[in-house]
Amino acid sequence: MAIESAAPSSALITSDIVLFGLIAATLGLIFWLASGPTPFWKKFFTWVPALLLCYFVPAFYNTVGLIDGEHNSLYNPIASRVLLPAALVLLTLSIDLKGILKLGPKLLFVFVAGTVGIVLGAIVSFQIMEWVHPPAVAGDTWKGMAALAGSWIGGGANMVAMREVYGVDATLFGQFAVVDVAMASALMATLLFLANRSTQIDARSGADTRAIDEMKAKMAAFEAANARIPTLTDLMVIVGMAFGIVAAAHAIATPLAAWFGANVENAAQYSLDSAFVWVILIATAAGLSLSFTRARNLESAGASRLGTVFLYFLIACIGMQMDFMKLFDRLELIAIGAIWMAVHVLVIWGAARLVKAPMFYVGVGSMGNVGAAASAPVIAAAFHPTLAPVGVLLGTVGYATGTLIAYFVGQILRLMAGQ
């Protein structure tokens, strides 16, 4: 692994070590400011998500020539080949599938309906735009939509995984990141508005809210029983387990991909001959498997938080490859996102009305898909603070399913695009 960039560059910073420090310091500053140290920054980050700055600030560095976002080893192999699969392991580790099943069939039905709405929304929006404005879905647009499906079914890690699987151009990825933030923010604002009126909405629809009261008591008891301060041993075990699985995944993935490429017909069409695809699948499967063991207790010591640190570093490394001047060249992608989100909302709302589910199920089911574990707890807590872990539970399910489902969404969109 090279420490210094070998390729010639006109950028001011050419050392990978200095670049690493700059990216790390930038992320630290963004999140410190997002914590609201002053009234100005508190208000600023009410309107501008920290996630967007994690893309845009490194993109700005690249655009003005401070760094060379392409000729360095931070993104590949460090961020994409090491930190991404490690993040997937730690983010899926916390999934409590048994606990989710106990929450009741209505909540699961609405949540799954939200996922179905995302899948249908991708197909419907692509087809409508192909009829109305074909250039909007020409070329590699389907690849960006596959990445966005990863985000809206799972989360940022799944979006990045799809970016790697389908080789989405950094600028196109950034453009869809704008769509992601814009649509997700609009949805969250709408759900927060409805949360304040959920009692009246549920009364009009005749929804049964008894299960919500039971969940409040269960979640409050769970938090009280499991909260703890992580020890050095906890942190070392978390890091060792994550990177150990990443190493094993890479060791298995290379010969496995070679075997599929040599022995399975059309393996290349479905990316089964790609070692990276197998690394992602193995890491996700390993994390999900560990969630059934005592290793899941590491979540209370901060496993998912460390995974999120890896994820944001990866996001910044993707951002530094962007051409900021071209980021807003394709505003028609916003139309794709709007149609897509409208289909999702219609499907999940219809499913909730069908089973007379309360508004809370709609909110957490929708944001559990679109916002995943980062935003779903916010919506859940808007209904009641003790319900926030329900959002975490549903959001983390997306981390386990998002990559696989988004992969098949990408295959459908590829066929629709004629590629």
C-alpha atoms as one frame of an Amber mdcrd trajectory, in Angstrom:
protein
   0.000   0.000   0.000   1.505   3.324  -1.030   1.832   6.032   1.605   2.693
   8.794  -0.802   0.784   9.325  -4.053   2.947   8.119  -6.913   1.050   9.865
  -9.687   2.084  13.419 -10.565  -0.326  16.068  -9.374  -0.650  19.851  -9.432
  -2.578  19.853  -6.140  -1.136  21.698  -3.157  -1.383  18.594  -0.950   0.109
  15.448  -2.489   0.971  13.451   0.637  -1.577  10.786   1.599  -0.638  11.232
   5.252  -1.397  14.958   5.161  -4.571  14.279   3.169  -5.694  11.736   5.780
  -5.212  14.297   8.533  -7.061  16.982   6.571 -10.082  14.740   5.959 -10.159
  13.556   9.579  -9.882  17.126  10.903 -12.590  18.301   8.493 -15.011  15.623
   9.684 -14.243  16.439  13.296 -14.907  20.137  12.699 -18.169  19.468  10.845
 -19.565  17.290  13.615 -18.394  19.651  16.340 -20.153  22.538  14.627 -23.228
  20.332  14.093 -23.423  19.831  17.855 -24.476  23.486  18.064 -21.672  25.241
  20.018 -23.265  28.592  19.125 -26.833  29.635  18.183 -25.690  30.374  14.615
 -24.323  26.885  14.000 -27.276  25.272  15.727 -29.606  27.057  13.327 -27.311
  26.468  10.347 -27.332  22.695  10.794 -31.088  22.727  11.222 -31.228  23.500
   7.501 -27.961  22.020   6.204 -27.400  18.320   7.094 -23.925  17.433   8.305
 -23.935  14.537   5.845 -24.101  16.936   2.903 -21.082  18.876   4.143 -19.162
  15.607   4.457 -19.567  15.310   0.678 -19.250  18.954  -0.280 -16.309  20.207
   1.792 -13.873  17.572   0.435 -15.347  18.233  -3.028 -14.521  21.909  -2.557
 -10.935  20.992  -1.616 -10.658  19.022  -4.851 -12.299  21.691  -7.010  -9.978
  24.512  -5.910  -6.864  22.350  -6.279  -6.033  21.978  -2.601  -6.040  18.181
  -2.969  -6.083  15.616  -5.763  -9.083  13.447  -5.020  -8.227  10.730  -7.530
  -4.505  10.059  -7.173  -4.252   8.821  -3.596  -4.672   5.613  -1.642  -7.212
   6.891   0.885 -10.294   5.918  -1.067  -8.959   2.729  -2.578  -7.987   0.557
  -0.792  -8.306   2.092   2.686 -11.842   3.506   2.716 -13.714   1.404   0.166
 -12.008  -1.973   0.645 -11.367  -1.863   4.393 -13.568   0.663   6.181 -16.771
   0.013   4.202 -17.021  -3.739   4.930 -15.965  -3.066   8.541 -18.795  -0.538
   8.843 -21.283  -3.069   7.459 -20.188  -5.636  10.048 -20.623  -3.209  12.940
 -23.886  -1.714  11.706 -25.569  -5.088  11.190 -24.194  -6.465  14.459 -26.824
  -4.613  16.502 -29.871  -6.010  14.714 -32.324  -7.708  17.072 -34.506  -9.695
  14.700 -36.300 -11.472  17.542 -37.112  -8.143  19.157 -38.416  -6.749  15.899
 -40.708  -9.726  15.379 -42.176  -9.152  18.841 -43.169  -5.603  17.931 -46.185
  -6.920  16.083 -47.186  -7.879  12.551 -48.732  -4.511  11.702 -45.493  -2.609
  12.215 -43.535  -5.157  10.186 -46.187  -5.105   7.460 -46.000  -1.317   7.153
 -42.198  -1.360   7.208 -42.009  -3.997   4.464 -44.598  -2.032   2.475 -42.238
   0.937   2.691 -39.442  -1.176   1.220 -41.755  -2.373  -1.556 -42.635   1.265
  -2.208 -38.955   2.105  -2.687 -38.502  -0.762  -5.150 -41.641   0.167  -7.103
 -40.722   3.847  -6.936 -37.412   3.181  -8.683 -39.141   1.353 -11.527 -42.034
   3.824 -11.871 -39.847   6.948 -11.755 -37.431   5.512 -14.341 -40.292   4.614
 -16.688 -42.112   7.929 -16.321 -38.951   9.941 -16.944 -38.145   7.739 -19.951
 -41.530   8.723 -21.402 -41.440  12.399 -20.399 -37.745  13.294 -20.628 -35.558
  10.419 -21.925 -32.200  12.218 -21.420 -32.868  12.152 -17.648 -32.461   8.368
 -17.541 -29.956   7.963 -20.371 -26.468   6.582 -19.960 -25.454   5.527 -16.466
 -28.330   7.148 -14.591 -29.548   3.685 -13.607 -26.317   3.141 -11.698 -26.897
   6.251  -9.616 -30.482   5.138  -8.989 -29.213   1.753  -7.776 -26.957   3.555
  -5.306 -29.875   5.724  -4.162 -31.996   2.591  -3.707 -29.276   1.307  -1.388
 -29.582   4.437   0.720 -33.385   4.480   0.792 -33.717   0.781   1.629 -30.724
   0.600   3.943 -28.472   3.573   4.576 -25.269   5.338   3.652 -23.180   2.174
   3.858 -25.500   0.392   1.428 -25.456   3.374  -0.929 -21.676   3.345  -0.963
 -21.653  -0.423  -1.434 -23.856  -0.046  -4.522 -21.579   2.705  -5.742 -18.705
   0.255  -5.656 -20.636  -2.708  -7.071 -21.890  -0.788 -10.106 -18.952   1.598
 -10.488 -20.978   4.804 -10.178 -19.057   7.888 -11.305 -18.129  10.131  -8.367
 -19.924  13.166  -9.823 -23.090  11.190 -10.601 -22.918   9.727  -7.113 -22.675
  13.231  -5.687 -25.657  14.377  -7.729 -27.745  11.529  -6.355 -26.444  12.335
  -2.882 -28.068  15.752  -3.328 -31.313  14.016  -4.357 -30.993  11.732  -1.339
 -30.607  14.569   1.150 -33.261  16.775  -0.480 -35.973  14.097  -0.602 -35.120
  12.542   2.768 -35.128  15.961   4.442 -38.499  16.814   2.908 -39.910  13.476
   4.075 -38.557  13.941   7.584 -40.019  17.442   7.842 -43.401  16.098   6.761
 -43.283  13.215   9.241 -42.263  15.511  12.102 -45.234  17.716  11.240 -47.584
  14.711  11.257 -46.093  13.358  14.508 -47.415  16.387  16.359 -50.880  15.580
  15.045 -50.736  11.797  15.338 -53.364  11.606  18.091 -55.974  13.334  15.941
 -54.973  11.332  12.844 -55.195   8.017  14.698 -58.547   8.961  16.187 -59.974
   9.710  12.749 -58.621   6.518  11.193 -59.679   4.307  14.092 -56.126   2.983
  14.607 -55.330   0.717  17.564 -52.524   2.299  19.607 -52.341  -0.200  22.495
 -49.227  -1.889  21.081 -47.407   1.454  21.102 -47.971   1.847  24.836 -46.534
  -1.640  25.418 -43.506  -0.791  23.270 -42.825   2.330  25.305 -42.518   0.260
  28.469 -40.375  -2.439  26.818 -37.935  -0.012  25.212 -37.493   2.012  28.380
 -36.653  -1.173  30.314 -34.202  -2.355  27.629 -32.270   0.923  27.609 -32.016
   0.976  31.388 -30.724  -2.602  31.498 -28.089  -2.371  28.728 -26.530   1.087
  28.898 -22.832   1.056  29.884 -19.561   2.897  29.388 -17.264   1.022  26.956
 -13.979  -0.295  28.324 -10.669  -0.543  26.477 -11.312  -4.279  26.118 -14.697
  -3.562  24.507 -13.154  -1.233  21.951 -10.275  -3.584  21.136 -12.672  -6.495
  20.654 -14.910  -4.396  18.393 -11.987  -3.271  16.220 -10.395  -6.731  16.136
 -13.644  -8.443  15.209 -14.520  -5.941  12.466 -11.163  -5.952  10.732 -10.679
  -9.680  11.274 -13.912 -10.329   9.376 -12.832  -7.897   6.663  -9.572  -9.830
   6.249 -11.421 -13.147   6.070 -13.915 -11.711   3.586 -11.136 -10.592   1.256
  -9.351 -13.938   1.584 -12.530 -15.836   0.644 -13.893 -13.386  -1.946 -11.009
 -13.486  -4.430 -11.044 -17.249  -5.168 -14.849 -17.331  -4.904 -15.245 -14.597
  -7.523 -12.724 -16.353  -9.767 -14.676 -19.613  -9.479 -17.973 -17.936 -10.375
 -16.354 -16.163 -13.305 -14.977 -19.436 -14.671 -17.896 -21.747 -13.957 -21.153
 -19.765 -13.841 -22.741 -18.503 -17.020 -23.589 -14.762 -17.030 -21.695 -14.276
 -13.759 -20.277 -11.012 -15.055 -23.758  -9.670 -15.868 -24.691  -9.982 -12.198
 -21.251  -8.921 -10.904 -20.736 -12.345  -9.336 -17.218 -12.417 -10.723 -16.357
  -9.307  -8.712 -14.379  -9.978  -5.538 -15.665  -6.758  -4.014 -19.297  -7.850
  -4.351 -18.480 -10.984  -2.369 -16.583  -8.963   0.247 -19.691  -6.858   0.825
 -22.018  -9.877   0.967 -19.718 -11.816   3.309 -19.257  -8.832   5.651 -23.012
  -8.210   5.811 -23.777 -11.903   6.381 -21.128 -12.119   9.101 -22.506  -9.104
  10.944 -26.032 -10.446  10.717 -24.920 -13.866  11.982 -23.124 -12.295  14.941
 -26.328 -10.449  15.878 -27.688 -13.818  17.057 -24.755 -14.327  19.434 -23.416
 -12.652  22.562 -21.348 -10.417  20.276 -24.487  -8.319  19.871 -23.859  -7.002
  23.388 -20.986  -4.993  21.923 -23.616  -2.636  20.519 -24.114  -1.192  23.997
 -20.358  -0.480  24.004 -20.599   1.580  20.805 -20.114  -0.890  17.928 -22.486
   0.902  15.562 -21.033   4.298  16.463 -17.566   3.143  15.486 -19.055   1.720
  12.288 -20.596   5.107  11.586 -17.171   6.761  12.028 -15.784   4.455   9.328
 -18.765   5.241   7.126 -18.383   9.015   7.336 -14.672   8.800   6.568 -15.607
   6.795   3.483 -18.227   9.360   2.492 -15.645  12.135   2.736 -13.247  10.123
   0.558 -15.952   9.788  -2.074 -16.666  13.497  -1.823 -13.059  14.440  -2.514
 -13.356  12.797  -5.951 -16.275  14.975  -7.007 -16.188  17.668  -9.639 -18.060
  20.321  -7.674 -18.630  22.502 -10.737 -20.632  19.717 -12.411 -22.596  18.674
  -9.353 -25.778  20.563 -10.229 -25.658  20.011 -13.990 -28.557  17.540 -13.879
 -31.381  18.999 -11.829 -33.799  16.652 -13.603 -32.597  14.015 -11.169 -34.618
  15.846  -8.513 -37.731  15.005 -10.552 -36.763  11.334 -10.479 -36.380  11.521
  -6.714 -39.709  13.308  -6.263 -41.650  10.710  -8.276 -39.804   7.923  -6.532
 -40.610   9.297  -3.075 -44.251   9.904  -4.003 -44.668   6.219  -4.913 -43.079
   5.176  -1.607 -45.420   7.420   0.386 -48.523   6.219  -1.469 -47.643   2.543
  -0.950 -46.836   2.831   2.756 -49.844   5.054   3.444 -52.133   2.612   1.643
 -50.681  -0.311   3.599 -51.226   1.505   6.896 -54.831   2.317   6.039 -55.417
  -1.299   5.011 -54.515  -2.661   8.470 -55.585   0.449  10.416 -52.048   1.003
  11.682 -51.332   4.106  13.812 -49.422   7.071  12.439 -46.350   6.043  14.411
 -46.028   2.912  12.263 -46.165   5.024   9.101 -43.531   7.423  10.362 -41.026
   4.911  11.697 -41.709   2.458   8.857 -41.048   5.102   6.224 -38.006   6.667
   7.842 -36.717   3.213   8.819 -36.274   2.711   5.078 -35.345   6.157   3.799
 -33.390   7.429   6.785 -32.282   4.093   8.287 -30.795   3.984  11.775 -29.539
   7.568  11.549 -32.934   9.255  11.134 -35.564   6.678  12.093 -34.915   7.190
  15.839 -35.531  10.919  15.400 -38.972  10.276  13.963 -39.723   7.592  16.566
 -38.708   9.951  19.385 -40.974  12.639  17.961 -43.891  10.408  18.936 -42.354
   9.547  22.314 -38.699   9.615  23.524 -38.753   5.992  24.720 -39.737   4.820
  21.227 -36.426   5.899  19.672 -34.916   2.375  19.913 -37.781   1.088  17.768
 -36.499   3.348  15.012 -33.002   1.973  15.550 -34.277  -1.612  15.302 -36.120
  -1.028  12.049 -33.374   1.172  10.635 -30.692  -1.433  11.211 -32.745  -4.072
   9.364 -32.123  -2.004   6.248 -28.369  -2.364   6.686 -28.772  -6.139   6.397
 -31.241  -6.116   3.492 -30.423  -2.881   1.675 -27.396  -4.087  -0.258 -29.063
  -7.217  -1.580 -32.389  -5.604  -2.488 -30.721  -2.547  -4.044 -28.505  -4.877
  -6.074 -31.592  -6.479  -7.652 -33.178  -3.047  -8.154 -30.021  -2.127 -10.075
 -30.364  -5.236 -12.218 -33.967  -4.326 -13.069 -32.989  -0.753 -13.921 -30.089
  -2.041 -16.038 -32.521  -4.086 -18.108 -34.885  -1.101 -18.419 -31.939   0.982
 -19.630 -31.141  -1.637 -22.244 -27.658  -2.389 -20.904
